[in-house]
Amino acid sequence: MKASDTVPGPRAEDQLPHSTQAAAKIVIVGGFGVGKTTMVGSVSEIKPLTTEETMTQAGIGVDDNFGSASKTATTVAMDFGRIRISDEVVLYLFGTPGQERFWFLWNGLFEGALGAVVLVDTRRLEVSFEVMGRLEERGVPFVVAVNTFPDAPRYAIEDLRQALDLTPEIPIIECDARRRASSRDVLMTLMRFLQALMAANGTLT
Amino acid sequence: MTPPQRHRRRPASDPPSTPVPSPRHTPGGTGQDEEPKKPERLYTITGPDGDRAQLDLVTLIVARADPPASAPPEEAAVLRLCASPLSVAELSAYLRLPFSAMTVLLTDMLAAGTVHARAPIVRQQLPDRSLLEAVMHGLERL
Ligand SMILES: Nc1nc2c(ncn2[C@@H]2O[C@H](COP(=O)(O)OP(=O)(O)O)[C@@H](O)[C@H]2O)c(=O)[nH]1
Ligand SMILES: [Mg+2]
């Protein structure tokens, strides 16, 4: 921690207006290297930031009589970006760390999120399986975005739907996470999906 | 080429209660009184003990006063940065404090009344579709 006057803050043009009443969040999930950080960076209006959490891993099956001897500290980082929606509302996008077991570290990261974008890479579809299962268990609505890496196999959307065992209403779209317009389209698809869910159920729980 | 096959999961019938681990350590404890069922339970957040306000990553913090000359450097920094609303996540990033440490500091400041918190918009409490429509309009302008 540095002296207070040396702590940098947002640039003047990045400051939120006083009228900003509340923030909402969306999470971008998927296995390691699928493009989460890239997507956060391409749509964010601010330079992406990083929040960290440090935790202690208790030794497993290790004699713990000497306390810290069997504990290791791990730091987990999560990058995020921000989009101003209106004078009252701001939207945050969190690119979650790949290891699902760390998600609990951040209060309400998934509980309160409006929804999630699951990024998949068709060369390694399975690295995003676990995160999808976790979202299903927690009842977090999600859309699937297929990041188009050049040497990746191309599957028909319906083959992907079958492989990912997704119900027909869950949107699956191709994207290029490096392009703002493409990442924005993914977020739009998520919002339309949430609208449809709300129209059908009256709620998003 | 056939893609690998996934199997969808059902919502947990007993939805995980807000998965906030107790930040309390049990010094000298065996750690065996609560058998971990999930790998999460093997981890505890490193940091000060004590009750923490339920601060979300995107709870917005706003300063209520100028920093008093006597304020410790972290508090002075929060008050300066929160002259306009700023999320807990951003504060944690700018101050380079772990999220949990940030919430401890903010809990004290909320109790002392030097900052306000503006609660986040959460999925479970969306009154209608107007927020979703506002987000779509905002994204269109991007
Ligand atoms: N061709 C292509 N490369 C991408 C795309 N998205 C990400 N990448 C690259 O894939 C690598 C991993 O992306 P990153 O965002 O760090 O993945 P993360 O681990 O999920 O955060 C980086 O080198 C990116 O430049 C994409 O849509 N197309
Ligand atoms: Mg990343």
XYZ file of N, CA and C in Angstrom, chain A residues 1 4-5 7-10 15-18 20-25 43 45-46 49-58 60 78 80 82-83 85 92 94 101-102 104-114 125-126 129-130 132-134 136-141 155 162-167 180 184 187-188 191-192 194-195 198-199 204-205, chain B residues 1-12 16-21 25 29-30 39-46 52-58 60 62 73-74 76-77 80-81 83-87 89-90 92-101 118-124 126-129 131-136 138-142:
498
model
N 0.843 -1.196 0.000
C 0.000 0.000 0.000
C 0.872 1.237 0.000
N -1.336 7.666 0.128
C -2.621 7.845 -0.546
C -2.511 8.664 -1.831
N -1.668 9.678 -1.838
C -1.664 10.546 -3.012
C -0.948 9.907 -4.199
N -1.678 6.704 -5.016
C -2.563 5.666 -5.545
C -3.274 6.234 -6.777
N -3.074 5.587 -7.937
C -3.723 6.124 -9.131
C -5.206 5.820 -9.088
N -5.981 6.608 -9.743
C -7.414 6.351 -9.841
C -7.801 6.423 -11.304
N -9.104 6.395 -11.557
C -9.546 6.489 -12.949
C -9.153 7.838 -13.546
N -14.291 8.866 -14.956
C -15.041 8.929 -13.695
C -16.533 8.807 -13.957
N -17.186 8.051 -13.097
C -18.626 7.874 -13.243
C -19.338 9.111 -12.723
N -20.440 9.516 -13.374
C -21.174 10.678 -12.878
C -21.827 10.371 -11.528
N -22.065 11.416 -10.769
C -22.692 11.242 -9.453
C -24.068 10.622 -9.531
N -24.857 8.097 -11.071
C -24.802 6.641 -11.218
C -25.367 5.980 -9.967
N -26.504 5.314 -10.118
C -27.189 4.756 -8.965
C -26.760 3.338 -8.642
N -26.459 2.546 -9.676
C -26.191 1.141 -9.400
C -25.436 0.500 -10.545
N -24.772 -0.591 -10.206
C -23.992 -1.344 -11.186
C -24.548 -2.753 -11.316
N -24.467 -3.274 -12.529
C -24.818 -4.669 -12.776
C -23.569 -5.368 -13.299
N -23.588 -6.701 -13.261
C -22.410 -7.382 -13.793
C -22.768 -8.599 -14.636
N -14.356 -5.034 -25.255
C -15.595 -4.261 -25.072
C -15.510 -3.210 -23.974
N -14.779 0.020 -21.800
C -14.470 1.426 -22.087
C -13.291 1.923 -21.252
N -12.943 1.182 -20.222
C -11.760 1.563 -19.443
C -10.692 0.512 -19.706
N -8.903 -3.745 -15.564
C -8.244 -3.742 -14.262
C -8.223 -5.162 -13.723
N -7.476 -5.350 -12.648
C -7.377 -6.676 -12.048
C -7.645 -6.594 -10.567
N -8.521 -7.466 -10.080
C -8.695 -7.584 -8.634
C -8.160 -8.953 -8.231
N -7.539 -8.977 -7.081
C -6.901 -10.219 -6.642
C -7.500 -10.709 -5.342
N -7.325 -11.972 -5.112
C -7.657 -12.513 -3.808
C -6.539 -13.485 -3.446
N -6.226 -13.483 -2.169
C -5.184 -14.383 -1.693
C -5.830 -15.362 -0.743
N -5.477 -16.607 -0.865
C -6.059 -17.545 0.076
C -5.023 -18.544 0.500
N -5.397 -19.244 1.544
C -4.503 -20.232 2.093
C -5.065 -21.600 1.777
N -4.241 -22.435 1.210
C -4.686 -23.797 0.958
C -4.220 -24.649 2.117
N -5.180 -25.237 2.794
C -4.822 -26.086 3.926
C -4.161 -27.353 3.404
N -3.467 -31.096 2.886
C -4.424 -32.200 2.875
C -3.680 -33.466 3.276
N -8.421 -11.752 -11.200
C -9.570 -11.723 -12.096
C -9.573 -10.374 -12.800
N -11.274 -7.382 -15.184
C -12.620 -6.877 -15.436
C -12.572 -5.562 -16.190
N -15.473 -2.316 -17.928
C -16.659 -1.545 -17.555
C -17.263 -0.855 -18.772
N -18.570 -0.782 -18.811
C -19.283 -0.068 -19.875
C -20.341 0.815 -19.226
N -23.733 2.511 -19.188
C -24.993 2.218 -19.860
C -25.848 3.474 -19.985
N -20.481 -3.953 -15.443
C -19.122 -4.496 -15.300
C -19.065 -5.889 -15.904
N -16.721 -9.348 -15.893
C -15.635 -10.032 -15.189
C -15.202 -11.263 -15.964
N -12.722 -23.727 -8.783
C -12.734 -23.822 -7.327
C -12.431 -22.481 -6.665
N -11.964 -21.521 -7.418
C -11.646 -20.215 -6.845
C -12.807 -19.234 -6.904
N -15.619 -19.009 -5.502
C -16.314 -18.631 -4.263
C -15.626 -17.469 -3.567
N -14.393 -17.193 -3.961
C -13.609 -16.164 -3.286
C -14.256 -14.802 -3.364
N -14.952 -14.561 -4.445
C -15.538 -13.235 -4.612
C -17.017 -13.318 -4.279
N -17.405 -12.584 -3.230
C -18.814 -12.549 -2.820
C -19.732 -12.346 -3.999
N -20.656 -13.235 -4.207
C -21.726 -12.949 -5.150
C -21.318 -12.802 -6.592
N -20.137 -13.280 -6.948
C -19.696 -13.125 -8.335
C -20.728 -13.700 -9.302
N -21.243 -14.880 -8.987
C -22.221 -15.508 -9.862
C -23.643 -15.281 -9.407
N -23.830 -15.199 -8.097
C -25.191 -15.089 -7.577
C -25.907 -13.887 -8.171
N -25.241 -12.746 -8.170
C -25.942 -11.554 -8.608
C -25.805 -11.238 -10.088
N -24.911 -11.949 -10.783
C -24.658 -11.608 -12.191
C -25.944 -11.719 -13.001
N -26.131 -10.806 -13.950
C -27.318 -10.888 -14.807
C -27.275 -12.187 -15.601
N -12.930 -28.137 -26.683
C -14.266 -27.870 -26.148
C -14.368 -28.218 -24.676
N -13.733 -29.333 -24.308
C -13.908 -29.888 -22.965
C -13.386 -28.967 -21.868
N -16.330 -27.387 -20.245
C -17.446 -28.220 -19.754
C -17.742 -27.955 -18.280
N -16.695 -27.924 -17.468
C -16.896 -27.800 -16.024
C -17.593 -26.475 -15.670
N -19.618 -24.757 -17.479
C -21.031 -24.799 -17.861
C -21.837 -25.564 -16.820
N -21.300 -26.648 -16.349
C -21.984 -27.431 -15.319
C -22.211 -26.613 -14.061
N -21.197 -25.860 -13.697
C -21.329 -25.027 -12.495
C -22.418 -23.979 -12.659
N -25.033 -24.193 -14.591
C -26.322 -24.893 -14.554
C -26.730 -25.189 -13.114
N -25.771 -25.664 -12.319
C -26.076 -25.979 -10.918
C -26.536 -24.741 -10.155
N -25.949 -23.626 -10.488
C -26.284 -22.386 -9.768
C -27.426 -21.625 -10.399
N -27.949 -22.122 -11.513
C -29.081 -21.453 -12.149
C -28.727 -20.117 -12.778
N -27.484 -19.973 -13.233
C -27.083 -18.725 -13.884
C -27.329 -18.855 -15.383
N -28.180 -18.009 -15.977
C -28.434 -18.123 -17.418
C -27.173 -17.790 -18.228
N -17.592 -26.726 -36.479
C -18.737 -27.630 -36.371
C -19.998 -26.855 -36.691
N -25.575 -30.326 -29.739
C -25.682 -31.707 -29.282
C -24.481 -32.099 -28.410
N -23.297 -31.713 -28.854
C -22.091 -32.069 -28.099
C -22.092 -31.394 -26.729
N -22.582 -30.170 -26.694
C -22.585 -29.436 -25.426
C -23.836 -29.734 -24.609
N -24.740 -30.538 -25.182
C -25.977 -30.935 -24.503
C -26.765 -29.709 -24.035
N -26.973 -28.786 -24.954
C -27.694 -27.555 -24.624
C -29.108 -27.618 -25.178
N -30.052 -27.103 -24.402
C -31.440 -27.065 -24.859
C -31.559 -26.054 -26.011
N -14.277 -5.613 -31.039
C -15.282 -5.032 -30.169
C -16.701 -5.313 -30.667
N -19.433 -7.271 -28.616
C -20.673 -6.586 -28.277
C -21.879 -7.402 -28.730
N -22.679 -9.954 -26.204
C -23.379 -9.406 -25.044
C -24.831 -9.096 -25.385
N -25.057 -8.598 -26.606
C -26.443 -8.337 -27.047
C -27.241 -9.636 -27.074
N -28.251 -10.453 -23.653
C -29.342 -9.612 -23.145
C -30.683 -10.024 -23.760
N -30.669 -10.337 -25.065
C -31.926 -10.773 -25.698
C -32.414 -12.090 -25.088
N -31.838 -13.080 -22.024
C -32.372 -12.772 -20.697
C -33.764 -12.158 -20.812
N -33.951 -11.320 -21.827
C -35.285 -10.739 -22.051
C -36.312 -11.826 -22.317
N -37.144 -13.632 -19.208
C -38.007 -12.840 -18.332
C -39.429 -12.777 -18.862
N -39.541 -12.686 -20.182
C -40.878 -12.651 -20.772
C -41.603 -13.962 -20.479
N -35.837 -13.778 -13.430
C -34.603 -14.405 -13.924
C -33.981 -15.326 -12.887
N -34.774 -15.780 -11.945
C -34.159 -16.626 -10.913
C -34.182 -18.083 -11.324
N -15.006 -35.248 -37.987
C -14.503 -35.314 -36.610
C -15.645 -35.069 -35.630
N -15.714 -35.876 -34.599
C -16.791 -35.746 -33.618
C -16.287 -34.959 -32.416
N -17.059 -33.954 -32.020
C -16.651 -33.219 -30.817
C -16.848 -34.062 -29.562
N -16.098 -33.754 -28.496
C -16.327 -34.458 -27.226
C -17.727 -34.170 -26.699
N -18.261 -35.066 -25.916
C -19.653 -34.959 -25.476
C -19.758 -34.517 -24.020
N -20.570 -33.498 -23.787
C -20.836 -33.025 -22.430
C -22.206 -33.519 -21.985
N -22.468 -33.533 -20.696
C -23.794 -33.842 -20.170
C -24.243 -32.721 -19.260
N -25.417 -32.189 -19.579
C -25.878 -31.028 -18.818
C -26.161 -31.410 -17.367
N -26.103 -30.412 -16.498
C -26.400 -30.649 -15.079
C -27.678 -29.941 -14.702
N -28.264 -30.404 -13.626
C -29.493 -29.788 -13.124
C -29.139 -28.739 -12.095
N -30.051 -27.772 -11.925
C -29.833 -26.819 -10.828
C -29.744 -27.589 -9.517
N -28.821 -27.221 -8.674
C -28.708 -27.874 -7.380
C -30.010 -27.659 -6.633
N -26.421 -23.565 -3.648
C -25.350 -23.192 -2.736
C -25.664 -21.856 -2.093
N -25.723 -21.835 -0.780
C -25.945 -20.564 -0.107
C -24.788 -19.677 -0.515
N -24.989 -18.381 -0.474
C -23.934 -17.483 -0.933
C -22.608 -18.020 -0.427
N -21.771 -18.439 -1.361
C -20.620 -19.219 -0.944
C -19.531 -18.362 -0.329
N -19.881 -17.743 0.762
C -18.888 -16.943 1.458
C -18.271 -17.799 2.542
N -17.003 -18.080 2.425
C -16.383 -18.909 3.450
C -16.226 -18.091 4.716
N -10.087 -18.085 10.960
C -9.202 -19.234 11.039
C -9.385 -19.848 12.413
N -6.456 -25.348 15.597
C -7.510 -26.341 15.418
C -7.032 -27.472 14.526
N -7.732 -28.588 14.599
C -7.318 -29.702 13.764
C -7.813 -29.535 12.340
N -13.949 -29.047 -2.911
C -12.582 -28.525 -2.841
C -12.521 -27.095 -2.315
N -13.618 -26.327 -2.555
C -13.637 -24.949 -2.065
C -13.309 -24.880 -0.583
N -13.833 -25.854 0.129
C -13.730 -25.794 1.586
C -12.299 -25.970 2.073
N -11.423 -26.342 1.179
C -10.038 -26.503 1.589
C -9.302 -25.172 1.596
N -9.996 -24.155 1.134
C -9.348 -22.868 1.043
C -9.967 -21.882 2.014
N -9.161 -21.047 2.586
C -9.700 -19.948 3.369
C -9.023 -18.687 2.892
N -9.762 -17.615 2.944
C -9.190 -16.344 2.531
C -8.177 -15.908 3.570
N -7.032 -15.505 3.094
C -6.016 -14.977 3.976
C -6.353 -13.534 4.279
N -17.627 -8.867 7.946
C -17.485 -8.007 6.784
C -18.870 -7.654 6.277
N -19.012 -6.396 5.875
C -20.278 -5.986 5.266
C -20.453 -6.812 3.998
N -21.700 -7.081 3.631
C -21.956 -7.839 2.411
C -21.724 -6.940 1.209
N -20.488 -6.796 0.859
C -20.170 -5.926 -0.268
C -19.945 -6.784 -1.502
N -20.621 -6.416 -2.550
C -20.470 -7.095 -3.828
C -19.287 -6.464 -4.557
N -18.764 -7.195 -5.543
C -17.711 -6.628 -6.383
C -18.148 -5.313 -7.009
N -19.448 -5.182 -7.308
C -19.908 -3.983 -8.000
C -20.800 -3.086 -7.139
N -21.303 0.141 -5.414
C -20.641 1.423 -5.680
C -20.410 2.165 -4.375
N -19.284 5.718 -2.487
C -19.210 7.162 -2.688
C -18.755 7.812 -1.384
N -3.588 6.306 5.377
C -3.412 6.464 3.936
C -4.430 5.699 3.078
N -4.776 4.465 3.478
C -5.748 3.710 2.664
C -7.100 4.415 2.650
N -7.693 7.573 3.227
C -7.581 8.824 2.472
C -7.668 8.520 0.968
N -7.041 7.430 0.548
C -7.075 7.073 -0.869
C -8.491 6.725 -1.304
N -10.539 9.851 -1.591
C -10.172 10.637 -2.771
C -10.735 9.984 -4.042
N -10.547 8.666 -4.172
C -11.011 7.983 -5.389
C -12.539 7.977 -5.483
N -14.632 10.280 -4.719
C -15.286 11.573 -4.923
C -16.378 11.385 -5.968
N -16.158 10.501 -6.953
C -17.249 10.008 -7.804
C -17.411 8.527 -7.503
N -18.609 7.983 -7.811
C -18.868 6.580 -7.442
C -17.843 5.633 -8.073
N -17.439 4.635 -7.308
C -16.466 3.653 -7.804
C -16.801 2.297 -7.187
N -16.671 1.236 -7.982
C -17.010 -0.096 -7.473
C -15.935 -0.608 -6.520
N -14.631 -3.452 -6.709
C -13.617 -4.114 -7.547
C -12.572 -3.107 -8.022
N -13.034 -1.941 -8.461
C -12.071 -0.935 -8.928
C -11.193 -0.440 -7.783
N -10.325 -2.099 -5.167
C -9.367 -3.172 -4.890
C -8.225 -3.148 -5.909
N -8.565 -2.859 -7.163
C -7.538 -2.824 -8.208
C -6.604 -1.627 -8.021
N -7.184 -0.448 -7.791
C -6.341 0.750 -7.681
C -5.498 0.740 -6.406
N -6.070 0.260 -5.311
C -5.311 0.241 -4.065
C -4.412 -0.987 -3.944
N -4.540 -1.896 -4.913
C -3.777 -3.147 -4.886
C -3.995 -3.900 -3.576
N -5.252 -3.912 -3.162
C -5.599 -4.688 -1.971
C -6.431 -5.878 -2.425
N -6.214 -7.057 -1.838
C -7.103 -8.183 -2.153
C -8.549 -7.788 -1.864
N -9.465 -8.366 -2.611
C -10.875 -8.015 -2.465
C -11.336 -8.122 -1.008
N -10.942 -9.196 -0.327
C -11.402 -9.377 1.061
C -10.859 -8.271 1.961
N -9.605 -7.896 1.777
C -9.026 -6.825 2.591
C -9.730 -5.503 2.298
N -23.843 2.000 -2.653
C -25.033 1.873 -3.511
C -25.111 0.422 -3.977
N -26.170 -0.228 -3.567
C -26.299 -1.675 -3.792
C -26.352 -2.014 -5.277
N -25.810 -3.177 -5.640
C -25.797 -3.572 -7.048
C -27.174 -4.007 -7.550
N -27.292 -4.039 -8.883
C -28.481 -4.607 -9.518
C -28.220 -6.102 -9.637
N -29.088 -6.916 -9.038
C -28.858 -8.353 -9.111
C -29.980 -9.047 -9.870
N -29.583 -10.136 -10.516
C -30.502 -10.869 -11.383
C -31.807 -11.218 -10.679
N -31.695 -11.657 -9.428
C -32.865 -12.153 -8.702
C -33.883 -11.066 -8.412
N -34.529 -8.224 -10.472
C -34.915 -7.356 -11.585
C -36.433 -7.219 -11.580
N -36.942 -5.984 -11.459
C -38.391 -5.820 -11.380
C -39.075 -6.084 -12.724
N -38.394 -5.738 -13.812
C -38.997 -5.903 -15.131
C -37.869 -5.882 -16.163
N -38.262 -5.780 -17.435
C -37.247 -5.853 -18.476
C -36.588 -4.517 -18.794
N -34.436 -2.684 -17.303
C -32.982 -2.632 -17.119
C -32.284 -3.327 -18.296
N -32.827 -4.464 -18.703
C -32.214 -5.187 -19.821
C -32.263 -4.332 -21.088
N -33.387 -3.633 -21.274
C -33.489 -2.754 -22.442
C -32.476 -1.619 -22.362
N -32.304 -1.066 -21.181
C -31.318 0.016 -21.016
C -29.912 -0.493 -21.342
N -29.603 -1.703 -20.897
C -28.278 -2.260 -21.184
C -28.094 -2.423 -22.687
N -29.145 -2.878 -23.370
C -29.028 -3.050 -24.820
C -28.803 -1.713 -25.517
N -27.359 0.859 -24.212
C -25.994 1.242 -23.894
C -24.986 0.508 -24.760
N -25.248 -0.776 -24.997
C -24.321 -1.567 -25.816
C -24.357 -1.095 -27.269
N -25.529 -0.700 -27.734
C -25.628 -0.231 -29.127
C -24.771 1.006 -29.362
N -24.640 1.803 -28.341
C -23.836 3.034 -28.494
C -22.350 2.755 -28.433
N -21.985 1.583 -28.023
C -20.556 1.273 -27.789
C -19.752 1.374 -29.090
